[in-house]
Amino acid sequence: MAVYVHIPFCRTRCHYCAFYLETGFSPRVLRETLSGIIAEAREWMRRLGYPRIHTVYIGGGTPSVIPPDQLEMFLTQLFETLGLAMHEEASEMAATDPDDARASVPDEITIEANPESVTDMFLETLRRTGVDRISLGVQSLFDRELALLGRRSDASTAREAIRRIERSWQGRWSADLIVGTPGQDTGDLSAQIDELSDRGVEHLSLYGLTVEPHTALEQAVRRGSVRMPDREIHETLWIAAKRSAIRRGFHQYEVSNFALRGAESRHNHVYWRLDPYLGLGPGAVSTLPSMVFGQPRALRLTGGSVFSYQSIHRGTLPHEMEVLDNVSFLFEHFMNGLRTAEGVSMERIAKRFGVDPALLCTHLHRHWRGYSQRDRRADPTRTLRLRNGAREVVDSYLAELLGALETWEEAQGLELSWSASSHRNESRRFAGAGAVEHTR
Ligand code: SF4
């Protein structure tokens, strides 16, 4: 399974950000939260029967606000708790037990970083602990845009971080850019993508700027001091960014994500395919197999705040819990998968829900407008994929898709078969290792 770790701390809050995080935190709160995450990891590994962890993503917040020596200690403990061997350790293990060594080496460990905290010491800490991918929150290479977004770093700090990565980072790296900042033009976007590509970035995440409730950006828009680009301008910017990325050799493997061939994020695929994932840390979300009154169900857990999280030290896991009904869970497979170039594997759906893909396709064909947007090169009983272009507007079809799934007669008889090991072995029964026992 995959593990996401949420580090809910930032020095200041960006103007557009609505994530759960704390800005005024003391060293004690940071220390206790990190040790709480280790305690939580230990408890979940025990409850889940010590599953093999394939990918880890350490996000936030800003994980790079943790001072390097504390970060090194935290990552070392975390990876040990998750049963991960790093490459040097794995080569020693391989000499005695090759199978054991192979089983414990993760496919990918990513950490998010903001430019102002990318120092040589930070990069060295990552290398020593076995992190092999950095997701750098660049967002823009123009001071005017960075100020408007309320980012802490300016363009020269971002360039310095990129130069450092270029000079001394052996692993993979990705950059985030924001599309649709007020006043942005298509030339600005292309120039930034060209510059990042020249600097060797192999993965780009392009996010459209949205005005979230209760943010500084929302207040500025309401006051009239900031004017967001209208829909048409936003689309023009988006198309320009996408073309620039494609011109530089990136392929769009999900609506917001572009990669050079072979540099796609392995961790992202876990979310899009809805393989089980464990979220650790305040505010983190997990989707896990569970037995509810003897029935297999998907469980969605959301971690509490930094303050409720302190109860972990007293042996309680503070989570909000939602039991997903099978139709909602099936819908999520489409909601996520239809945004990707890979599409939705109907074979996986058939195995997970015990449905006949041909019957489902026939029903969708009759009752879901978006079905006509499918990529006709793929056999829909094996893979349901939208045409390039239709993927970007999939949201406009989702309410109708949910309605179509809810009115499908066969939906009443869905039987979930899904486990923590199901992405490597789909046929393994749900109630096997990796299911959380849950009775209420
Ligand atoms: S750095 Fe990221 S998580 Fe932190 S405030 Fe800014 S957008 Fe939010």
CSV table of C-alpha atoms and ligand atoms in Angstrom, one decimal:
chain,number,residue,atom,x,y,z
A,1,MET,CA,0.0,0.0,0.0
A,2,ALA,CA,1.0,3.7,-0.2
A,3,VAL,CA,1.5,6.0,2.7
A,4,TYR,CA,0.9,9.8,2.7
A,5,VAL,CA,2.4,11.8,5.6
A,6,HIS,CA,0.9,15.2,6.3
A,7,ILE,CA,3.2,17.8,7.9
A,8,PRO,CA,0.6,20.5,8.7
A,9,PHE,CA,3.0,23.4,9.3
A,10,CYS,CA,3.9,26.5,7.2
A,11,ARG,CA,5.7,29.7,8.3
A,12,THR,CA,2.9,31.8,6.8
A,13,ARG,CA,-0.3,31.0,4.8
A,14,CYS,CA,-0.3,31.7,1.1
A,15,HIS,CA,-3.2,33.9,0.0
A,16,TYR,CA,-5.0,31.2,-2.0
A,17,CYS,CA,-4.4,28.3,0.5
A,18,ALA,CA,-7.3,26.6,2.3
A,19,PHE,CA,-5.5,23.4,3.4
A,20,TYR,CA,-5.6,22.5,7.1
A,21,LEU,CA,-2.3,23.7,8.6
A,22,GLU,CA,-0.9,25.7,11.5
A,23,THR,CA,1.4,28.7,11.0
A,24,GLY,CA,2.2,29.8,14.6
A,25,PHE,CA,3.7,26.6,16.0
A,26,SER,CA,6.3,26.1,18.7
A,27,PRO,CA,9.3,23.7,18.6
A,28,ARG,CA,7.5,21.6,21.2
A,29,VAL,CA,4.3,21.3,19.1
A,30,LEU,CA,6.5,20.4,16.1
A,31,ARG,CA,8.4,17.8,18.1
A,32,GLU,CA,5.3,16.2,19.6
A,33,THR,CA,3.5,16.1,16.2
A,34,LEU,CA,6.4,14.3,14.6
A,35,SER,CA,6.6,11.8,17.4
A,36,GLY,CA,2.8,11.4,17.2
A,37,ILE,CA,3.2,10.5,13.5
A,38,ILE,CA,5.7,7.8,14.4
A,39,ALA,CA,3.3,6.4,17.1
A,40,GLU,CA,0.4,6.5,14.6
A,41,ALA,CA,2.5,4.7,11.9
A,42,ARG,CA,3.5,2.0,14.4
A,43,GLU,CA,-0.1,1.5,15.5
A,44,TRP,CA,-1.5,1.4,11.9
A,45,MET,CA,1.3,-1.0,10.7
A,46,ARG,CA,0.3,-3.4,13.6
A,47,ARG,CA,-3.5,-3.1,12.8
A,48,LEU,CA,-3.0,-3.6,9.1
A,49,GLY,CA,-0.8,-6.7,9.5
A,50,TYR,CA,2.5,-5.0,8.4
A,51,PRO,CA,1.7,-4.5,4.7
A,52,ARG,CA,4.4,-3.9,2.2
A,53,ILE,CA,4.7,-0.2,1.5
A,54,HIS,CA,5.4,0.7,-2.1
A,55,THR,CA,5.4,4.5,-2.1
A,56,VAL,CA,5.6,7.2,0.5
A,57,TYR,CA,4.7,10.9,-0.1
A,58,ILE,CA,5.6,13.4,2.6
A,59,GLY,CA,3.5,16.5,1.9
A,60,GLY,CA,1.9,19.4,3.8
A,61,GLY,CA,2.0,22.1,4.7
A,62,THR,CA,5.7,22.4,4.2
A,63,PRO,CA,7.8,19.3,5.3
A,64,SER,CA,10.9,21.3,4.6
A,65,VAL,CA,10.2,23.7,7.6
A,66,ILE,CA,11.5,20.8,9.8
A,67,PRO,CA,15.1,21.6,10.7
A,68,PRO,CA,17.5,19.1,8.9
A,69,ASP,CA,18.7,17.3,12.0
A,70,GLN,CA,15.2,16.8,13.3
A,71,LEU,CA,14.0,15.8,9.7
A,72,GLU,CA,16.7,13.2,9.5
A,73,MET,CA,15.7,11.6,12.8
A,74,PHE,CA,12.0,11.7,11.9
A,75,LEU,CA,12.5,10.2,8.4
A,76,THR,CA,14.8,7.5,9.7
A,77,GLN,CA,12.3,6.5,12.4
A,78,LEU,CA,9.4,6.7,10.0
A,79,PHE,CA,11.0,4.5,7.3
A,80,GLU,CA,12.1,1.9,9.9
A,81,THR,CA,8.5,1.8,11.3
A,82,LEU,CA,7.1,1.3,7.8
A,83,GLY,CA,9.6,-1.6,7.3
A,84,LEU,CA,11.4,0.2,4.5
A,85,ALA,CA,15.0,-0.6,3.7
A,86,MET,CA,17.0,2.0,1.9
A,87,HIS,CA,19.3,1.0,-1.0
A,88,GLU,CA,22.5,0.7,0.9
A,89,GLU,CA,20.9,-1.3,3.6
A,90,ALA,CA,19.0,-3.4,1.0
A,91,SER,CA,22.3,-4.4,-0.7
A,92,GLU,CA,23.6,-5.7,2.6
A,93,MET,CA,20.3,-7.6,3.1
A,94,ALA,CA,20.4,-8.9,-0.5
A,95,ALA,CA,23.6,-10.8,0.4
A,96,THR,CA,21.7,-12.9,3.0
A,97,ASP,CA,18.1,-12.9,1.8
A,98,PRO,CA,17.4,-11.5,-1.7
A,99,ASP,CA,13.6,-11.8,-1.4
A,100,ASP,CA,13.5,-9.9,1.8
A,101,ALA,CA,15.7,-7.2,0.4
A,102,ARG,CA,13.5,-6.8,-2.7
A,103,ALA,CA,10.3,-6.8,-0.7
A,104,SER,CA,11.3,-3.9,1.5
A,105,VAL,CA,12.8,-1.4,-1.0
A,106,PRO,CA,10.1,1.2,-1.8
A,107,ASP,CA,9.4,2.2,-5.4
A,108,GLU,CA,9.3,5.9,-4.6
A,109,ILE,CA,9.7,8.3,-1.7
A,110,THR,CA,8.7,11.9,-2.4
A,111,ILE,CA,9.0,15.0,-0.2
A,112,GLU,CA,7.5,18.4,-0.9
A,113,ALA,CA,9.8,21.4,-0.4
A,114,ASN,CA,9.4,25.1,-0.8
A,115,PRO,CA,12.3,27.0,-2.4
A,116,GLU,CA,13.4,28.9,0.7
A,117,SER,CA,14.2,25.7,2.5
A,118,VAL,CA,16.2,23.9,-0.2
A,119,THR,CA,19.8,24.1,1.3
A,120,ASP,CA,22.7,21.8,0.7
A,121,MET,CA,22.1,20.3,4.1
A,122,PHE,CA,18.5,19.6,3.4
A,123,LEU,CA,19.4,17.8,0.1
A,124,GLU,CA,22.1,15.8,1.9
A,125,THR,CA,19.5,14.8,4.6
A,126,LEU,CA,17.2,13.5,1.9
A,127,ARG,CA,20.0,11.6,0.3
A,128,ARG,CA,21.1,10.0,3.5
A,129,THR,CA,17.6,8.9,4.5
A,130,GLY,CA,16.6,7.5,1.1
A,131,VAL,CA,14.2,10.1,-0.2
A,132,ASP,CA,14.5,9.9,-4.0
A,133,ARG,CA,12.1,12.5,-5.3
A,134,ILE,CA,11.4,16.2,-4.5
A,135,SER,CA,8.3,18.1,-5.4
A,136,LEU,CA,9.3,21.7,-5.4
A,137,GLY,CA,6.6,24.4,-4.9
A,138,VAL,CA,7.9,26.9,-7.4
A,139,GLN,CA,4.4,28.2,-8.3
A,140,SER,CA,5.9,31.1,-10.4
A,141,LEU,CA,9.2,32.5,-11.5
A,142,PHE,CA,7.9,36.1,-11.5
A,143,ASP,CA,8.1,38.3,-8.4
A,144,ARG,CA,4.8,40.1,-9.2
A,145,GLU,CA,2.9,36.8,-9.3
A,146,LEU,CA,4.6,35.4,-6.2
A,147,ALA,CA,3.7,38.5,-4.2
A,148,LEU,CA,0.1,38.3,-5.4
A,149,LEU,CA,-0.1,34.6,-4.3
A,150,GLY,CA,1.5,35.5,-0.9
A,151,ARG,CA,4.4,33.1,-1.3
A,152,ARG,CA,7.4,33.4,1.0
A,153,SER,CA,10.0,33.1,-1.7
A,154,ASP,CA,10.8,35.4,-4.5
A,155,ALA,CA,11.9,34.4,-8.0
A,156,SER,CA,15.6,34.6,-7.2
A,157,THR,CA,15.1,32.2,-4.2
A,158,ALA,CA,13.3,29.8,-6.5
A,159,ARG,CA,16.1,30.0,-9.1
A,160,GLU,CA,18.7,29.5,-6.4
A,161,ALA,CA,16.8,26.3,-5.1
A,162,ILE,CA,16.6,25.0,-8.7
A,163,ARG,CA,20.3,25.6,-9.3
A,164,ARG,CA,21.1,23.8,-6.1
A,165,ILE,CA,18.9,20.8,-7.1
A,166,GLU,CA,20.6,20.8,-10.6
A,167,ARG,CA,24.0,20.9,-9.0
A,168,SER,CA,23.8,18.4,-6.2
A,169,TRP,CA,20.6,16.3,-6.3
A,170,GLN,CA,20.9,12.9,-7.9
A,171,GLY,CA,17.2,11.9,-7.5
A,172,ARG,CA,14.1,12.9,-9.5
A,173,TRP,CA,12.3,16.2,-9.1
A,174,SER,CA,9.1,17.8,-10.0
A,175,ALA,CA,7.9,21.5,-10.0
A,176,ASP,CA,4.5,23.0,-9.3
A,177,LEU,CA,3.3,26.0,-11.3
A,178,ILE,CA,0.1,28.0,-10.9
A,179,VAL,CA,-2.0,28.8,-14.0
A,180,GLY,CA,-4.4,31.7,-14.0
A,181,THR,CA,-2.8,34.2,-11.6
A,182,PRO,CA,-4.3,37.6,-12.3
A,183,GLY,CA,-2.3,39.5,-15.0
A,184,GLN,CA,-0.5,36.4,-16.2
A,185,ASP,CA,-0.1,36.0,-20.0
A,186,THR,CA,0.6,33.0,-22.2
A,187,GLY,CA,4.2,34.2,-22.9
A,188,ASP,CA,4.9,34.3,-19.1
A,189,LEU,CA,3.7,30.7,-18.7
A,190,SER,CA,5.7,29.4,-21.7
A,191,ALA,CA,8.8,31.1,-20.5
A,192,GLN,CA,8.6,29.5,-17.1
A,193,ILE,CA,8.0,26.0,-18.5
A,194,ASP,CA,10.9,26.5,-20.9
A,195,GLU,CA,13.2,27.6,-18.0
A,196,LEU,CA,12.2,24.7,-15.8
A,197,SER,CA,12.7,22.3,-18.7
A,198,ASP,CA,16.1,23.8,-19.5
A,199,ARG,CA,17.0,23.2,-15.8
A,200,GLY,CA,16.2,19.5,-16.1
A,201,VAL,CA,12.8,19.2,-14.4
A,202,GLU,CA,11.2,15.9,-15.4
A,203,HIS,CA,7.7,16.3,-14.0
A,204,LEU,CA,5.4,19.3,-13.9
A,205,SER,CA,2.2,19.8,-11.9
A,206,LEU,CA,0.1,22.7,-13.3
A,207,TYR,CA,-2.7,23.9,-11.0
A,208,GLY,CA,-5.4,26.3,-12.0
A,209,LEU,CA,-5.7,29.1,-9.4
A,210,THR,CA,-9.1,28.9,-7.7
A,211,VAL,CA,-10.6,31.3,-5.1
A,212,GLU,CA,-11.3,29.2,-2.0
A,213,PRO,CA,-13.6,30.4,0.8
A,214,HIS,CA,-12.0,32.0,3.8
A,215,THR,CA,-8.7,32.8,2.1
A,216,ALA,CA,-6.9,36.2,1.7
A,217,LEU,CA,-7.4,35.9,-2.0
A,218,GLU,CA,-11.2,35.6,-1.6
A,219,GLN,CA,-11.2,38.7,0.5
A,220,ALA,CA,-9.1,40.6,-2.0
A,221,VAL,CA,-11.4,39.5,-4.8
A,222,ARG,CA,-14.5,40.6,-2.8
A,223,ARG,CA,-12.9,44.0,-2.0
A,224,GLY,CA,-12.1,44.4,-5.7
A,225,SER,CA,-8.4,44.8,-5.2
A,226,VAL,CA,-7.7,41.6,-7.2
A,227,ARG,CA,-9.6,40.7,-10.4
A,228,MET,CA,-9.4,37.0,-11.4
A,229,PRO,CA,-9.1,36.2,-15.1
A,230,ASP,CA,-12.4,35.3,-16.7
A,231,ARG,CA,-13.2,31.8,-17.9
A,232,GLU,CA,-12.1,32.4,-21.4
A,233,ILE,CA,-8.7,33.9,-20.4
A,234,HIS,CA,-8.2,31.1,-17.9
A,235,GLU,CA,-8.8,28.5,-20.7
A,236,THR,CA,-6.4,30.3,-23.0
A,237,LEU,CA,-3.7,30.3,-20.3
A,238,TRP,CA,-4.4,26.6,-19.6
A,239,ILE,CA,-4.1,25.6,-23.2
A,240,ALA,CA,-0.9,27.6,-23.7
A,241,ALA,CA,0.7,26.0,-20.6
A,242,LYS,CA,-0.3,22.5,-21.8
A,243,ARG,CA,1.1,23.2,-25.3
A,244,SER,CA,4.3,24.5,-23.9
A,245,ALA,CA,4.7,21.4,-21.7
A,246,ILE,CA,4.0,19.1,-24.6
A,247,ARG,CA,6.3,21.0,-26.9
A,248,ARG,CA,9.1,20.4,-24.3
A,249,GLY,CA,8.5,16.6,-24.4
A,250,PHE,CA,6.2,16.2,-21.4
A,251,HIS,CA,3.1,14.0,-21.8
A,252,GLN,CA,-0.1,14.8,-19.9
A,253,TYR,CA,-0.8,11.7,-17.9
A,254,GLU,CA,-3.5,13.3,-15.8
A,255,VAL,CA,-5.3,16.6,-16.2
A,256,SER,CA,-2.9,18.6,-14.0
A,257,ASN,CA,0.2,16.4,-14.3
A,258,PHE,CA,2.8,16.2,-17.0
A,259,ALA,CA,5.9,14.0,-17.1
A,260,LEU,CA,8.8,13.0,-19.3
A,261,ARG,CA,8.4,9.3,-20.3
A,262,GLY,CA,9.2,7.2,-17.2
A,263,ALA,CA,9.1,10.1,-14.8
A,264,GLU,CA,5.4,9.9,-13.8
A,265,SER,CA,4.7,9.9,-10.1
A,266,ARG,CA,4.1,6.3,-9.0
A,267,HIS,CA,2.4,7.5,-5.8
A,268,ASN,CA,-0.2,9.5,-7.7
A,269,HIS,CA,-1.3,6.4,-9.5
A,270,VAL,CA,-2.3,4.9,-6.2
A,271,TYR,CA,-4.9,7.6,-5.6
A,272,TRP,CA,-6.2,7.6,-9.2
A,273,ARG,CA,-6.6,3.8,-9.2
A,274,LEU,CA,-8.0,3.9,-5.7
A,275,ASP,CA,-5.6,1.4,-4.3
A,276,PRO,CA,-5.5,1.4,-0.5
A,277,TYR,CA,-3.5,4.3,1.0
A,278,LEU,CA,-2.7,5.2,4.6
A,279,GLY,CA,-2.6,8.8,5.7
A,280,LEU,CA,-0.5,9.8,8.7
A,281,GLY,CA,-0.5,13.1,10.5
A,282,PRO,CA,-3.1,15.7,11.4
A,283,GLY,CA,-5.6,16.3,8.6
A,284,ALA,CA,-4.3,13.3,6.5
A,285,VAL,CA,-6.9,11.2,4.7
A,286,SER,CA,-6.8,7.4,4.4
A,287,THR,CA,-8.8,5.0,2.3
A,288,LEU,CA,-8.6,1.5,3.7
A,289,PRO,CA,-10.4,-1.8,3.5
A,290,SER,CA,-12.6,-2.6,6.5
A,291,MET,CA,-15.1,-5.1,7.6
A,292,VAL,CA,-18.4,-3.4,8.7
A,293,PHE,CA,-20.9,-5.7,10.3
A,294,GLY,CA,-19.2,-8.6,8.4
A,295,GLN,CA,-19.4,-6.8,5.1
A,296,PRO,CA,-16.4,-5.6,3.2
A,297,ARG,CA,-16.4,-1.8,2.8
A,298,ALA,CA,-14.1,1.1,2.0
A,299,LEU,CA,-13.3,3.3,5.0
A,300,ARG,CA,-12.4,6.9,4.6
A,301,LEU,CA,-10.5,8.3,7.6
A,302,THR,CA,-9.5,11.9,8.2
A,303,GLY,CA,-7.0,12.8,10.8
A,304,GLY,CA,-7.8,15.5,13.5
A,305,SER,CA,-6.1,18.8,14.2
A,306,VAL,CA,-2.6,19.2,15.6
A,307,PHE,CA,-4.2,19.7,19.0
A,308,SER,CA,-6.5,16.7,19.0
A,309,TYR,CA,-3.6,14.7,17.6
A,310,GLN,CA,-1.8,15.0,20.9
A,311,SER,CA,-4.2,12.2,22.1
A,312,ILE,CA,-2.1,9.7,20.1
A,313,HIS,CA,0.4,9.8,22.9
A,314,ARG,CA,-2.4,8.5,25.1
A,315,GLY,CA,-3.2,5.7,22.7
A,316,THR,CA,-6.2,7.1,20.8
A,317,LEU,CA,-6.2,7.7,17.0
A,318,PRO,CA,-8.2,10.9,16.5
A,319,HIS,CA,-10.0,10.4,13.2
A,320,GLU,CA,-13.3,11.3,11.6
A,321,MET,CA,-14.6,8.2,9.9
A,322,GLU,CA,-16.9,7.6,7.0
A,323,VAL,CA,-17.9,4.3,5.6
A,324,LEU,CA,-18.3,4.6,1.9
A,325,ASP,CA,-21.2,2.8,0.3
A,326,ASN,CA,-20.2,0.7,-2.7
A,327,VAL,CA,-21.8,2.9,-5.3
A,328,SER,CA,-20.0,6.0,-4.0
A,329,PHE,CA,-16.7,4.0,-4.0
A,330,LEU,CA,-17.4,2.8,-7.5
A,331,PHE,CA,-18.1,6.4,-8.5
A,332,GLU,CA,-14.8,7.6,-7.1
A,333,HIS,CA,-13.0,5.1,-9.4
A,334,PHE,CA,-14.5,6.9,-12.3
A,335,MET,CA,-14.1,10.4,-10.9
A,336,ASN,CA,-10.4,9.8,-10.5
A,337,GLY,CA,-9.6,7.5,-13.3
A,338,LEU,CA,-11.4,9.5,-16.0
A,339,ARG,CA,-9.0,12.4,-15.4
A,340,THR,CA,-6.0,10.2,-16.4
A,341,ALA,CA,-4.6,9.2,-19.7
A,342,GLU,CA,-4.6,5.6,-18.5
A,343,GLY,CA,-8.4,5.8,-17.9
A,344,VAL,CA,-10.5,3.4,-15.8
A,345,SER,CA,-9.5,-0.2,-16.0
A,346,MET,CA,-12.8,-2.0,-16.3
A,347,GLU,CA,-11.0,-5.3,-15.6
A,348,ARG,CA,-10.0,-3.9,-12.2
A,349,ILE,CA,-13.6,-2.6,-11.6
A,350,ALA,CA,-14.9,-6.1,-12.5
A,351,LYS,CA,-12.7,-7.7,-10.0
A,352,ARG,CA,-13.2,-5.2,-7.2
A,353,PHE,CA,-17.0,-4.9,-7.5
A,354,GLY,CA,-18.0,-8.2,-9.1
A,355,VAL,CA,-19.7,-6.5,-12.0
A,356,ASP,CA,-19.9,-7.4,-15.7
A,357,PRO,CA,-18.1,-4.5,-17.5
A,358,ALA,CA,-20.2,-5.0,-20.7
A,359,LEU,CA,-23.5,-4.5,-18.7
A,360,LEU,CA,-22.0,-1.4,-17.0
A,361,CYS,CA,-20.9,0.0,-20.3
A,362,THR,CA,-24.3,-0.5,-21.9
A,363,HIS,CA,-26.0,1.2,-19.0
A,364,LEU,CA,-23.5,4.2,-19.1
A,365,HIS,CA,-23.9,4.4,-22.9
A,366,ARG,CA,-27.7,4.9,-22.4
A,367,HIS,CA,-27.7,7.1,-19.3
A,368,TRP,CA,-24.5,9.1,-19.2
A,369,ARG,CA,-23.8,11.9,-21.7
A,370,GLY,CA,-20.0,11.7,-21.0
A,371,TYR,CA,-19.9,8.2,-22.4
A,372,SER,CA,-20.0,9.7,-25.9
A,373,GLN,CA,-16.7,11.5,-25.1
A,374,ARG,CA,-14.9,8.2,-24.7
A,375,ASP,CA,-11.7,7.4,-26.6
A,376,ARG,CA,-12.9,5.1,-29.3
A,377,ARG,CA,-9.5,3.5,-29.8
A,378,ALA,CA,-9.9,1.6,-26.5
A,379,ASP,CA,-12.3,-1.4,-25.9
A,380,PRO,CA,-14.6,0.1,-23.2
A,381,THR,CA,-15.1,-3.3,-21.6
A,382,ARG,CA,-11.4,-3.3,-20.8
A,383,THR,CA,-10.6,0.4,-20.4
A,384,LEU,CA,-12.9,3.3,-20.3
A,385,ARG,CA,-10.9,6.4,-21.3
A,386,LEU,CA,-12.0,9.9,-22.3
A,387,ARG,CA,-10.7,11.7,-25.3
A,388,ASN,CA,-7.9,14.2,-24.7
A,389,GLY,CA,-9.8,17.5,-24.2
A,390,ALA,CA,-12.9,15.8,-22.7
A,391,ARG,CA,-10.7,14.8,-19.7
A,392,GLU,CA,-10.2,18.4,-18.8
A,393,VAL,CA,-14.0,19.0,-18.5
A,394,VAL,CA,-14.9,15.7,-16.9
A,395,ASP,CA,-16.2,17.6,-13.8
A,396,SER,CA,-19.1,18.8,-15.9
A,397,TYR,CA,-20.2,15.2,-16.5
A,398,LEU,CA,-19.7,13.8,-13.0
A,399,ALA,CA,-23.1,14.6,-11.4
A,400,GLU,CA,-24.8,12.9,-14.3
A,401,LEU,CA,-22.4,9.9,-14.0
A,402,LEU,CA,-23.2,9.5,-10.3
A,403,GLY,CA,-26.9,9.5,-11.2
A,404,ALA,CA,-26.3,6.9,-13.9
A,405,LEU,CA,-24.5,4.6,-11.4
A,406,GLU,CA,-27.2,5.1,-8.8
A,407,THR,CA,-29.9,4.1,-11.2
A,408,TRP,CA,-28.1,1.0,-12.4
A,409,GLU,CA,-30.0,-2.0,-11.2
A,410,GLU,CA,-26.9,-4.2,-10.8
A,411,ALA,CA,-25.4,-1.6,-8.4
A,412,GLN,CA,-27.6,-3.1,-5.7
A,413,GLY,CA,-25.6,-6.3,-5.8
A,414,LEU,CA,-22.0,-4.8,-5.8
A,415,GLU,CA,-19.7,-7.0,-3.8
A,416,LEU,CA,-16.5,-5.3,-2.8
A,417,SER,CA,-13.3,-7.3,-3.0
A,418,TRP,CA,-10.4,-5.1,-2.2
A,419,SER,CA,-7.4,-5.3,0.2
A,420,ALA,CA,-4.2,-3.6,1.2
A,421,SER,CA,-2.4,-6.0,-1.2
A,422,SER,CA,-4.9,-5.8,-4.0
A,423,HIS,CA,-2.9,-3.6,-6.3
A,424,ARG,CA,-0.3,-6.3,-6.7
A,425,ASN,CA,-2.7,-9.2,-6.4
A,426,GLU,CA,-6.2,-8.2,-7.3
A,427,SER,CA,-7.6,-11.7,-6.7
A,428,ARG,CA,-6.8,-11.8,-3.0
A,429,ARG,CA,-9.9,-11.7,-1.0
A,430,PHE,CA,-10.9,-8.6,0.8
A,431,ALA,CA,-11.0,-10.0,4.3
A,432,GLY,CA,-7.4,-11.2,4.1
A,433,ALA,CA,-4.4,-9.4,5.6
A,434,GLY,CA,-4.7,-5.6,5.5
A,435,ALA,CA,-8.4,-5.2,6.4
A,436,VAL,CA,-9.3,-3.0,9.4
A,437,GLU,CA,-11.6,-4.6,11.8
A,438,HIS,CA,-14.5,-2.2,12.3
A,439,THR,CA,-17.9,-2.9,13.8
A,440,ARG,CA,-19.7,0.4,14.1
B,1,SF4,S1,3.2,26.6,1.2
B,1,SF4,FE1,1.6,25.3,0.4
B,1,SF4,S2,0.5,24.4,2.2
B,1,SF4,FE2,1.8,26.2,3.0
B,1,SF4,S3,0.4,27.9,3.0
B,1,SF4,FE3,1.4,27.9,1.0
B,1,SF4,S4,0.1,26.7,-0.4
B,1,SF4,FE4,-0.6,26.3,1.7
